[in-house]
Amino acid sequence: MANTDHDGWTRVRGRLRAEVGDDVYTSWFARVDLEGIEDGTVRLSVPTRFLKSWIQSHYAERVLACWQGEDAKVGRVELIVRSAVVRSAIVPKLKPEIAAGNDGANRYSNGGGRPMSVGDPSVHEALGGSPLDARLTFESFVVGRSNTLAHAAAKQVSAARRTDPVMFNPLYIHAGVGLGKTHLLQAITWSGNAAGERKALYLTAEKFMYGFVSALRTQTALAFKEALRGIGVLVIDDLQFLQGKSTQAEFCHTLNALIDAGRQVVIASDRPPSELESLDDRVRSRLAGGLVVEMGSLGEELRFEILKARVQAARSHHPSFDVPLPVLAYIAKTVTHNGRDLEGALNRLLAHNKLTGHAVTLEMAEREVRDLIRPQEPKRVKIEDIQRVVARQYNVSRSDLLSSRRTANVVRPRQVAMYLAKTLTLRSLPEIGRRFGGRDHTTVLHAVRKIEGLVGNDMALAEEIEILKRQLQE
Ligand code: ADP
Ligand code: MG
């Protein structure tokens, strides 16, 4: 293949990344390779069929347009699946650190010669599996625009069999509070264990830490690691709470060992891997190497559907409980926050209905859920969005902002973007520096001070910044 093809491909990838954003890019395009270009047809390869069909149905036109932006002669983009590397899931190869200190004789047993399995209650205890809520299944999960992708990926993971090649590993789902992360993770766990195909273990990050710490203390660390090896799907919730150097190191080993053995790892967190500040760089990059999906906030329509489903479920226990649709529509419209508040609102109506015997009406609903109605929360502004909006405003590219170029037309926008990142997000200076092409925190501080100083005197700049802020926050 000609070198120019490669350069073209690099530029096309740059365009794609700028268009779809880092998360989408990493999720779907990071593992796309260029196979060749012939007679106006570009051949790209991906590692799995799922990736192929997903890109084809969602991004085919984008990809083609990006190519045509670089090379007008390109008329067609063809996707093929690279020959899959099927990893044996039956005899996993151990990472040295997991096998360390374990002699061959008792490798598959628990001291007493009895093989361990996750079904074994003592192991479950050792592993500290977190309790599951029987209601959090795929059946009760309502799919809407904000969670289609996460749901599709979760389904895919739970439908996979032990011998199937792993499609994306780890699957990393992030979203704000109450948007359904735990629901989706437990659904994966339930369905994995119900099918009996791939045993799934659900652990909160806190349980994971606790499990390791207590196992280390009671000298059962090996048994703990052994048991972890026995599972098909490891599900870790609320990863943002994982703390401490040694736990992180253990987590990293576990992650590597499971992934290399072809086991599925699923993770949820309230932020993307790039923003898990206290996490070791190696862990972070391993996490970002799988599929990273964000779930957005629940739209009104989705809230309405969730409420309807909830009332249906409640009626199986309380047949007389009836909530008129206008009441549901009212709650869906006004209780804006998250799934938990929706549940809370319905619980109140149910309680009121049961205790007083009064039918649920709009007036009653208005009274009961008054304190759950909160003003619109300010939007969570992302550094990525700041970079995109600023780049557009000043007519530079996002990669210019991240580059080391020091020409005036790039320096000022870069400083503005850093200033906005500091004032509109809760990110620290070092974190912002890292997100701006790996700069030092003092550079960020300098930029922030510089802009702060300028807006006092420069009306035009002050106004520009106000407009940018408004765009980002609306
Ligand atoms: P998170 O873990 O993201 O904070 P949860 O999974 O605990 O959020 O969800 C909070 C509540 O909202 C739960 O009762 C959950 O069942 C409900 N919920 C969230 N999203 C959905 C959805 N798409 N369909 C049905 N219920 C949902
Ligand atoms: Mg949760």
Coordinates of C-alpha atoms and ligand atoms in Angstrom, one line a residue:
M1 CA 0.0 0.0 0.0
A2 CA 1.3 3.4 -0.9
N3 CA 2.5 5.7 1.9
T4 CA 0.2 8.4 0.7
D5 CA -2.7 6.2 1.4
H6 CA -1.6 6.0 5.0
D7 CA -1.2 9.7 5.3
G8 CA -4.7 10.1 3.9
W9 CA -6.1 7.6 6.3
T10 CA -4.4 9.5 9.2
R11 CA -6.1 12.7 8.1
V12 CA -9.5 11.0 7.6
R13 CA -9.3 9.6 11.1
G14 CA -8.5 13.0 12.4
R15 CA -11.6 14.4 10.7
L16 CA -13.7 11.6 12.0
R17 CA -12.5 12.1 15.5
A18 CA -13.2 15.8 15.4
E19 CA -16.7 15.2 14.0
V20 CA -17.9 12.4 16.3
G21 CA -15.9 13.3 19.4
D22 CA -13.4 11.3 21.4
D23 CA -15.7 8.9 23.1
V24 CA -17.6 7.8 20.0
Y25 CA -14.4 7.7 18.1
T26 CA -12.7 5.5 20.7
S27 CA -15.7 3.3 21.0
W28 CA -16.2 2.6 17.3
F29 CA -13.3 3.6 15.2
A30 CA -10.1 3.0 17.3
R31 CA -9.8 -0.5 15.8
V32 CA -10.6 0.3 12.2
D33 CA -7.6 -0.3 9.9
L34 CA -7.1 0.7 6.3
E35 CA -6.6 -2.4 4.1
G36 CA -6.2 -0.6 0.8
I37 CA -7.6 1.7 -1.9
E38 CA -8.4 0.6 -5.3
D39 CA -10.4 2.2 -8.1
G40 CA -12.1 4.6 -5.8
T41 CA -13.0 2.0 -3.3
V42 CA -11.6 2.2 0.2
R43 CA -11.3 -1.0 2.1
L44 CA -11.4 -0.8 5.9
S45 CA -11.3 -3.7 8.3
V46 CA -12.7 -4.1 11.8
P47 CA -12.1 -6.9 14.2
T48 CA -15.8 -8.0 14.7
R49 CA -19.0 -8.4 12.8
F50 CA -20.9 -6.3 15.4
L51 CA -18.5 -3.4 14.8
K52 CA -18.9 -3.8 11.1
S53 CA -22.7 -3.7 11.2
W54 CA -22.8 -0.9 13.7
I55 CA -20.5 1.3 11.7
Q56 CA -22.3 0.4 8.5
S57 CA -25.7 1.3 9.9
H58 CA -24.7 4.4 11.9
Y59 CA -21.6 5.9 10.4
A60 CA -21.3 4.8 6.8
E61 CA -22.1 8.2 5.3
R62 CA -19.9 10.0 7.7
V63 CA -16.9 7.9 6.9
L64 CA -17.5 8.2 3.2
A65 CA -17.9 12.0 3.5
C66 CA -14.7 12.2 5.5
W67 CA -12.8 10.3 2.8
Q68 CA -14.2 12.4 0.1
G69 CA -13.1 15.5 2.0
E70 CA -9.5 14.2 1.7
D71 CA -9.8 12.5 -1.7
A72 CA -12.5 13.4 -4.1
K73 CA -11.9 10.2 -6.2
V74 CA -13.2 8.0 -3.4
G75 CA -16.7 6.8 -4.3
R76 CA -17.2 3.9 -1.9
V77 CA -16.1 2.6 1.4
E78 CA -16.2 -1.1 2.0
L79 CA -16.0 -2.7 5.5
I80 CA -14.6 -6.1 6.1
V81 CA -14.1 -8.2 9.2
R82 CA -10.5 -9.1 9.9
S83 CA -10.0 -12.7 10.7
A84 CA -11.1 -12.9 14.3
V85 CA -8.6 -14.0 16.9
V86 CA -10.6 -16.5 18.9
R87 CA -9.1 -16.8 22.4
S88 CA -9.6 -20.0 24.2
A89 CA -11.9 -19.4 27.1
I90 CA -11.6 -22.9 28.4
V91 CA -8.0 -23.0 29.4
P92 CA -7.1 -19.5 30.2
K93 CA -3.4 -18.5 30.2
L94 CA -2.5 -17.0 33.5
K95 CA -0.8 -13.8 33.9
P96 CA 2.4 -14.4 35.8
E97 CA 1.4 -12.1 38.7
I98 CA -1.9 -14.0 39.2
A99 CA -0.1 -17.4 39.1
A100 CA 2.7 -16.2 41.3
G101 CA 3.2 -18.3 44.4
N102 CA 0.7 -20.8 43.3
D103 CA 2.3 -24.2 42.7
G104 CA 0.9 -26.4 40.0
A105 CA -0.5 -29.0 42.4
N106 CA -3.2 -26.9 43.9
R107 CA -3.7 -24.6 41.1
Y108 CA -7.3 -25.6 40.5
S109 CA -8.3 -26.3 44.0
N110 CA -8.9 -24.6 47.3
G111 CA -6.3 -26.1 49.6
G112 CA -8.5 -29.0 50.5
G113 CA -8.4 -30.3 47.0
R114 CA -12.0 -29.3 46.3
P115 CA -12.3 -27.3 43.1
M116 CA -13.8 -23.9 43.6
S117 CA -16.6 -22.4 41.6
V118 CA -18.5 -19.2 41.8
G119 CA -21.6 -21.1 42.7
D120 CA -19.9 -22.2 45.9
P121 CA -21.2 -20.0 48.7
S122 CA -17.9 -19.8 50.5
V123 CA -16.4 -18.4 47.3
H124 CA -19.2 -16.0 46.9
E125 CA -18.5 -14.8 50.4
A126 CA -14.8 -14.6 49.8
L127 CA -15.6 -12.5 46.7
G128 CA -18.1 -10.4 48.5
G129 CA -20.6 -10.4 45.6
S130 CA -22.9 -7.5 46.0
P131 CA -26.6 -8.1 46.4
L132 CA -28.7 -7.9 43.3
D133 CA -32.1 -6.3 43.0
A134 CA -34.5 -8.7 41.4
R135 CA -36.3 -5.9 39.6
L136 CA -33.3 -4.7 37.7
T137 CA -33.5 -6.9 34.6
F138 CA -33.5 -6.3 30.8
E139 CA -37.2 -6.8 30.8
S140 CA -37.8 -3.8 33.0
F141 CA -35.2 -1.6 31.3
V142 CA -36.8 0.9 28.9
V143 CA -34.8 1.8 25.9
G144 CA -34.8 5.3 24.6
R145 CA -32.6 7.6 22.6
S146 CA -30.2 8.3 25.4
N147 CA -29.4 4.7 26.2
T148 CA -29.8 2.8 23.0
L149 CA -26.1 2.2 22.5
A150 CA -25.4 1.2 26.1
H151 CA -28.4 -1.2 26.0
A152 CA -27.3 -2.7 22.7
A153 CA -23.8 -3.3 24.0
A154 CA -25.1 -4.7 27.3
K155 CA -27.4 -7.1 25.4
Q156 CA -24.6 -8.1 23.2
V157 CA -22.4 -8.9 26.1
S158 CA -25.0 -10.9 27.9
A159 CA -25.9 -12.9 24.8
A160 CA -22.3 -14.0 24.1
R161 CA -21.4 -17.5 24.8
R162 CA -18.3 -18.8 26.5
T163 CA -16.6 -19.7 23.3
D164 CA -17.5 -16.6 21.3
P165 CA -14.8 -14.2 20.6
V166 CA -15.1 -11.2 22.9
M167 CA -16.3 -8.2 21.0
F168 CA -15.3 -5.4 23.2
N169 CA -13.5 -5.6 26.4
P170 CA -14.0 -4.0 28.8
L171 CA -17.4 -2.6 28.2
Y172 CA -17.4 0.7 30.0
I173 CA -20.6 2.6 30.6
H174 CA -20.7 6.1 32.1
A175 CA -23.5 8.4 33.0
G176 CA -24.7 10.7 35.8
V177 CA -26.6 9.6 38.9
G178 CA -29.8 7.7 38.4
L179 CA -29.6 7.2 34.7
G180 CA -29.6 3.4 34.7
K181 CA -26.0 2.2 35.1
T182 CA -26.7 -0.1 38.0
H183 CA -29.9 -1.3 36.3
L184 CA -28.0 -2.2 33.2
L185 CA -25.1 -3.9 35.0
Q186 CA -27.4 -6.0 37.2
A187 CA -29.4 -7.0 34.1
I188 CA -26.2 -8.3 32.5
T189 CA -25.5 -10.2 35.7
W190 CA -29.0 -11.7 36.0
S191 CA -29.1 -12.8 32.5
G192 CA -25.6 -14.2 32.6
N193 CA -26.4 -16.3 35.6
A194 CA -29.8 -17.3 34.4
A195 CA -28.4 -18.7 31.1
G196 CA -25.8 -20.6 33.1
E197 CA -23.5 -20.0 30.2
R198 CA -21.1 -17.5 31.6
K199 CA -21.2 -17.0 35.3
A200 CA -21.4 -13.3 36.1
L201 CA -20.2 -11.6 39.3
Y202 CA -21.5 -8.2 40.2
L203 CA -19.3 -6.2 42.6
T204 CA -19.3 -2.6 43.5
A205 CA -15.9 -1.0 43.5
E206 CA -16.1 -0.8 47.2
K207 CA -16.8 -4.5 47.5
F208 CA -14.0 -5.2 45.2
M209 CA -11.6 -3.2 47.4
Y210 CA -13.0 -4.7 50.6
G211 CA -12.9 -8.2 49.2
F212 CA -9.2 -7.8 48.3
V213 CA -8.2 -6.1 51.5
S214 CA -9.9 -8.7 53.7
A215 CA -8.7 -11.6 51.6
L216 CA -5.1 -10.3 51.9
R217 CA -5.5 -10.0 55.6
T218 CA -6.9 -13.5 56.1
Q219 CA -4.3 -15.0 53.7
T220 CA -7.0 -16.1 51.3
A221 CA -5.8 -13.8 48.5
L222 CA -4.9 -16.7 46.3
A223 CA -8.3 -18.3 46.8
F224 CA -9.8 -14.9 45.9
K225 CA -7.8 -14.6 42.7
E226 CA -8.6 -18.2 41.9
A227 CA -12.3 -17.6 42.3
L228 CA -12.2 -14.5 40.2
R229 CA -10.7 -16.6 37.5
G230 CA -13.6 -18.9 37.5
I231 CA -16.1 -16.3 36.3
G232 CA -17.1 -15.5 32.8
V233 CA -18.2 -11.9 33.3
L234 CA -16.9 -9.6 35.9
V235 CA -19.2 -6.6 36.5
I236 CA -17.9 -3.7 38.5
D237 CA -20.2 -0.8 39.5
D238 CA -19.2 2.7 40.5
L239 CA -15.6 2.5 39.6
Q240 CA -15.1 6.1 40.5
F241 CA -14.9 4.9 44.1
L242 CA -11.9 2.6 43.5
Q243 CA -9.1 4.1 45.6
G244 CA -5.7 3.3 46.9
K245 CA -2.5 2.3 45.1
S246 CA -2.5 -1.4 46.0
T247 CA -6.1 -2.0 45.2
Q248 CA -5.6 -0.2 41.9
A249 CA -2.6 -2.4 41.2
E250 CA -4.7 -5.5 42.0
F251 CA -7.6 -4.2 39.9
C252 CA -5.2 -3.7 37.0
H253 CA -3.8 -7.3 37.3
T254 CA -7.3 -8.7 37.6
L255 CA -8.5 -6.7 34.6
N256 CA -5.5 -7.8 32.5
A257 CA -5.8 -11.4 33.5
L258 CA -9.5 -11.6 32.8
I259 CA -9.3 -9.8 29.5
D260 CA -6.3 -11.8 28.3
A261 CA -8.2 -15.0 29.2
G262 CA -11.1 -13.9 27.0
R263 CA -13.4 -13.1 29.9
Q264 CA -15.8 -10.2 29.7
V265 CA -15.4 -7.2 32.0
V266 CA -18.1 -4.7 32.4
I267 CA -17.7 -1.4 34.2
A268 CA -19.9 1.5 35.2
S269 CA -18.8 4.9 36.4
D270 CA -20.1 8.4 36.7
R271 CA -17.4 9.7 34.3
P272 CA -15.4 8.6 31.3
P273 CA -12.0 6.9 31.8
S274 CA -10.2 10.0 30.8
E275 CA -11.6 11.8 33.8
L276 CA -10.9 9.2 36.5
E277 CA -8.2 11.4 37.9
S278 CA -6.9 9.2 40.7
L279 CA -6.6 6.2 38.5
D280 CA -3.3 4.9 37.3
D281 CA -2.5 5.7 33.6
R282 CA -2.1 2.0 32.7
V283 CA -5.6 1.2 34.1
R284 CA -7.1 4.2 32.4
S285 CA -5.7 3.3 29.0
R286 CA -6.8 -0.3 29.4
L287 CA -10.3 0.9 30.2
A288 CA -10.4 3.2 27.3
G289 CA -9.3 0.4 25.0
G290 CA -12.6 -1.4 25.1
L291 CA -16.0 0.1 24.3
V292 CA -16.8 3.3 26.1
V293 CA -20.4 4.4 26.0
E294 CA -22.2 7.2 27.6
M295 CA -25.8 7.3 28.6
G296 CA -27.4 10.7 28.4
S297 CA -30.0 12.1 30.7
L298 CA -33.5 10.5 30.5
G299 CA -35.6 12.5 28.0
E300 CA -39.2 13.3 28.8
E301 CA -40.5 10.6 26.6
L302 CA -38.3 8.0 28.2
R303 CA -39.3 9.1 31.6
F304 CA -42.9 8.7 30.7
E305 CA -42.3 5.2 29.4
I306 CA -40.3 4.2 32.5
L307 CA -43.2 5.5 34.7
K308 CA -45.8 3.5 32.7
A309 CA -43.7 0.4 33.1
R310 CA -43.3 1.0 36.8
V311 CA -47.0 1.4 37.3
Q312 CA -47.6 -1.8 35.5
A313 CA -45.1 -3.6 37.7
A314 CA -46.7 -2.1 40.9
R315 CA -50.1 -3.2 39.8
S316 CA -49.1 -6.9 40.0
H317 CA -48.8 -6.3 43.8
H318 CA -51.4 -3.6 44.2
P319 CA -54.1 -4.3 41.6
S320 CA -56.2 -1.3 42.7
F321 CA -53.3 1.2 42.1
D322 CA -54.2 3.2 39.1
V323 CA -52.4 6.3 37.8
P324 CA -54.2 8.2 35.0
L325 CA -51.9 8.9 32.1
P326 CA -52.1 12.7 32.5
V327 CA -50.6 12.3 36.0
L328 CA -47.8 10.2 34.5
A329 CA -47.2 12.8 31.9
Y330 CA -47.1 15.5 34.6
I331 CA -44.5 13.7 36.6
A332 CA -42.5 12.9 33.5
K333 CA -42.5 16.6 32.6
T334 CA -41.8 18.1 36.0
V335 CA -39.6 15.6 37.9
T336 CA -36.7 16.1 35.6
H337 CA -33.8 14.6 37.4
N338 CA -33.3 10.9 37.2
G339 CA -34.7 7.5 37.5
R340 CA -34.5 7.5 41.3
D341 CA -36.7 10.5 41.6
L342 CA -39.2 9.0 39.3
E343 CA -39.4 6.0 41.5
G344 CA -39.7 8.2 44.6
A345 CA -42.5 10.1 43.0
L346 CA -44.5 6.9 42.2
N347 CA -43.8 5.5 45.7
R348 CA -45.4 8.5 47.2
L349 CA -48.5 8.3 45.1
L350 CA -48.7 4.6 45.9
A351 CA -48.3 5.2 49.6
H352 CA -50.9 8.0 49.6
N353 CA -53.3 5.9 47.7
K354 CA -52.9 2.9 50.0
L355 CA -53.0 4.9 53.2
T356 CA -55.9 7.2 52.5
G357 CA -57.8 5.1 49.9
H358 CA -58.0 8.2 47.7
A359 CA -57.7 7.8 44.0
V360 CA -54.6 9.3 42.4
T361 CA -55.5 12.6 40.7
L362 CA -53.5 15.4 39.2
E363 CA -54.1 17.6 42.2
M364 CA -52.9 15.0 44.6
A365 CA -49.8 14.4 42.4
E366 CA -49.0 18.1 42.3
R367 CA -49.1 18.2 46.1
E368 CA -47.2 14.9 46.7
V369 CA -44.3 15.4 44.4
R370 CA -43.8 19.2 44.9
D371 CA -40.5 18.9 46.6
L372 CA -39.2 16.5 43.9
I373 CA -39.6 19.2 41.3
R374 CA -36.4 21.0 40.9
P375 CA -35.2 23.7 38.7
Q376 CA -33.3 22.5 35.7
E377 CA -29.9 21.5 36.8
P378 CA -27.1 23.3 35.1
K379 CA -25.8 21.2 32.3
R380 CA -22.7 19.1 32.8
V381 CA -20.2 20.8 30.5
K382 CA -17.5 18.7 29.0
I383 CA -14.0 19.7 28.1
E384 CA -14.5 18.1 24.8
D385 CA -17.5 20.3 24.1
I386 CA -15.6 23.4 25.2
Q387 CA -12.8 22.5 22.7
R388 CA -15.3 21.9 19.9
V389 CA -17.3 25.1 20.5
V390 CA -14.2 27.3 20.9
A391 CA -12.5 25.8 17.8
R392 CA -15.6 26.5 15.8
Q393 CA -15.9 30.1 17.1
Y394 CA -12.3 30.9 16.2
N395 CA -12.1 28.9 13.1
V396 CA -9.3 26.7 14.2
S397 CA -9.3 22.9 14.5
R398 CA -9.6 21.0 17.7
S399 CA -6.2 19.4 17.1
D400 CA -4.8 22.9 16.8
L401 CA -6.0 23.6 20.3
L402 CA -4.2 20.5 21.5
S403 CA -1.1 21.0 19.5
S404 CA 2.1 22.7 20.5
R405 CA 1.7 25.4 17.9
R406 CA 2.3 28.8 19.3
T407 CA 1.0 31.2 16.6
A408 CA -1.2 33.9 17.9
N409 CA -4.4 32.7 16.1
V410 CA -4.1 29.4 18.1
V411 CA -2.7 30.6 21.4
R412 CA -5.6 32.9 22.3
P413 CA -8.4 30.4 21.5
R414 CA -6.4 27.8 23.5
Q415 CA -6.3 30.1 26.5
V416 CA -9.9 30.9 26.2
A417 CA -10.8 27.2 26.1
M418 CA -8.6 26.4 29.1
Y419 CA -10.2 29.3 31.0
L420 CA -13.7 28.0 30.2
A421 CA -12.6 24.5 31.2
K422 CA -11.5 25.9 34.6
T423 CA -14.7 28.0 35.1
L424 CA -17.3 25.7 33.7
T425 CA -16.2 22.3 34.9
L426 CA -14.9 20.9 38.2
R427 CA -11.7 19.6 36.6
S428 CA -8.4 20.3 38.3
L429 CA -5.6 22.3 36.6
P430 CA -3.4 19.2 36.0
E431 CA -6.4 17.3 34.6
I432 CA -7.2 20.2 32.2
G433 CA -3.5 20.3 31.2
R434 CA -3.6 16.7 30.4
R435 CA -6.8 17.1 28.3
F436 CA -5.1 19.9 26.3
G437 CA -2.4 17.9 24.7
G438 CA -0.5 17.0 27.9
R439 CA 0.4 20.4 29.2
D440 CA 1.7 21.3 32.6
H441 CA -0.8 22.7 35.2
T442 CA 1.2 26.0 35.3
T443 CA 0.4 26.6 31.7
V444 CA -3.3 26.2 32.4
L445 CA -3.0 28.5 35.4
H446 CA -1.2 31.1 33.3
A447 CA -3.9 30.9 30.6
V448 CA -6.7 31.3 33.2
R449 CA -5.0 34.3 34.8
K450 CA -4.3 35.8 31.4
I451 CA -7.9 35.7 30.3
E452 CA -9.2 36.8 33.7
G453 CA -7.0 39.8 33.4
L454 CA -8.1 40.6 29.8
V455 CA -11.9 40.4 30.3
G456 CA -11.7 43.2 32.7
N457 CA -10.5 45.6 30.0
D458 CA -11.5 44.0 26.7
M459 CA -15.2 44.4 26.2
A460 CA -15.2 42.5 23.0
L461 CA -13.4 39.5 24.5
A462 CA -15.7 39.6 27.5
E463 CA -18.7 39.4 25.3
E464 CA -17.2 36.6 23.2
I465 CA -16.7 34.6 26.3
E466 CA -20.2 35.2 27.5
I467 CA -21.5 33.9 24.1
L468 CA -19.4 30.8 24.4
K469 CA -20.6 30.2 27.9
R470 CA -24.2 30.5 26.8
Q471 CA -23.7 28.1 23.9
L472 CA -22.1 25.6 26.2
Q473 CA -24.7 25.8 29.0
E474 CA -27.9 25.8 27.1
Ligands
ADP1 P1 -27.3 4.7 38.4 O1 -26.7 3.5 38.7 O2 -26.9 5.2 37.0 O3 -27.2 5.8 39.3 P2 -29.8 3.2 38.5 O4 -29.5 2.1 37.6 O5 -29.7 3.0 40.0 O6 -28.9 4.5 38.2 O7 -31.2 3.8 38.2 C1 -32.0 4.6 39.1 C2 -33.5 4.2 39.0 O8 -34.0 4.5 37.7 C3 -33.6 2.7 39.1 O9 -34.8 2.5 39.8 C4 -33.8 2.2 37.7 O10 -34.5 1.0 37.6 C5 -34.4 3.4 37.0 N1 -34.1 3.5 35.6 C6 -33.1 4.2 35.1 N2 -33.0 4.1 33.7 C7 -34.0 3.2 33.4 C8 -34.5 2.7 32.2 N3 -34.0 3.0 31.0 N4 -35.6 1.9 32.3 C9 -36.2 1.6 33.4 N5 -35.8 2.0 34.6 C10 -34.7 2.9 34.6
MG2 MG -25.6 3.0 40.4

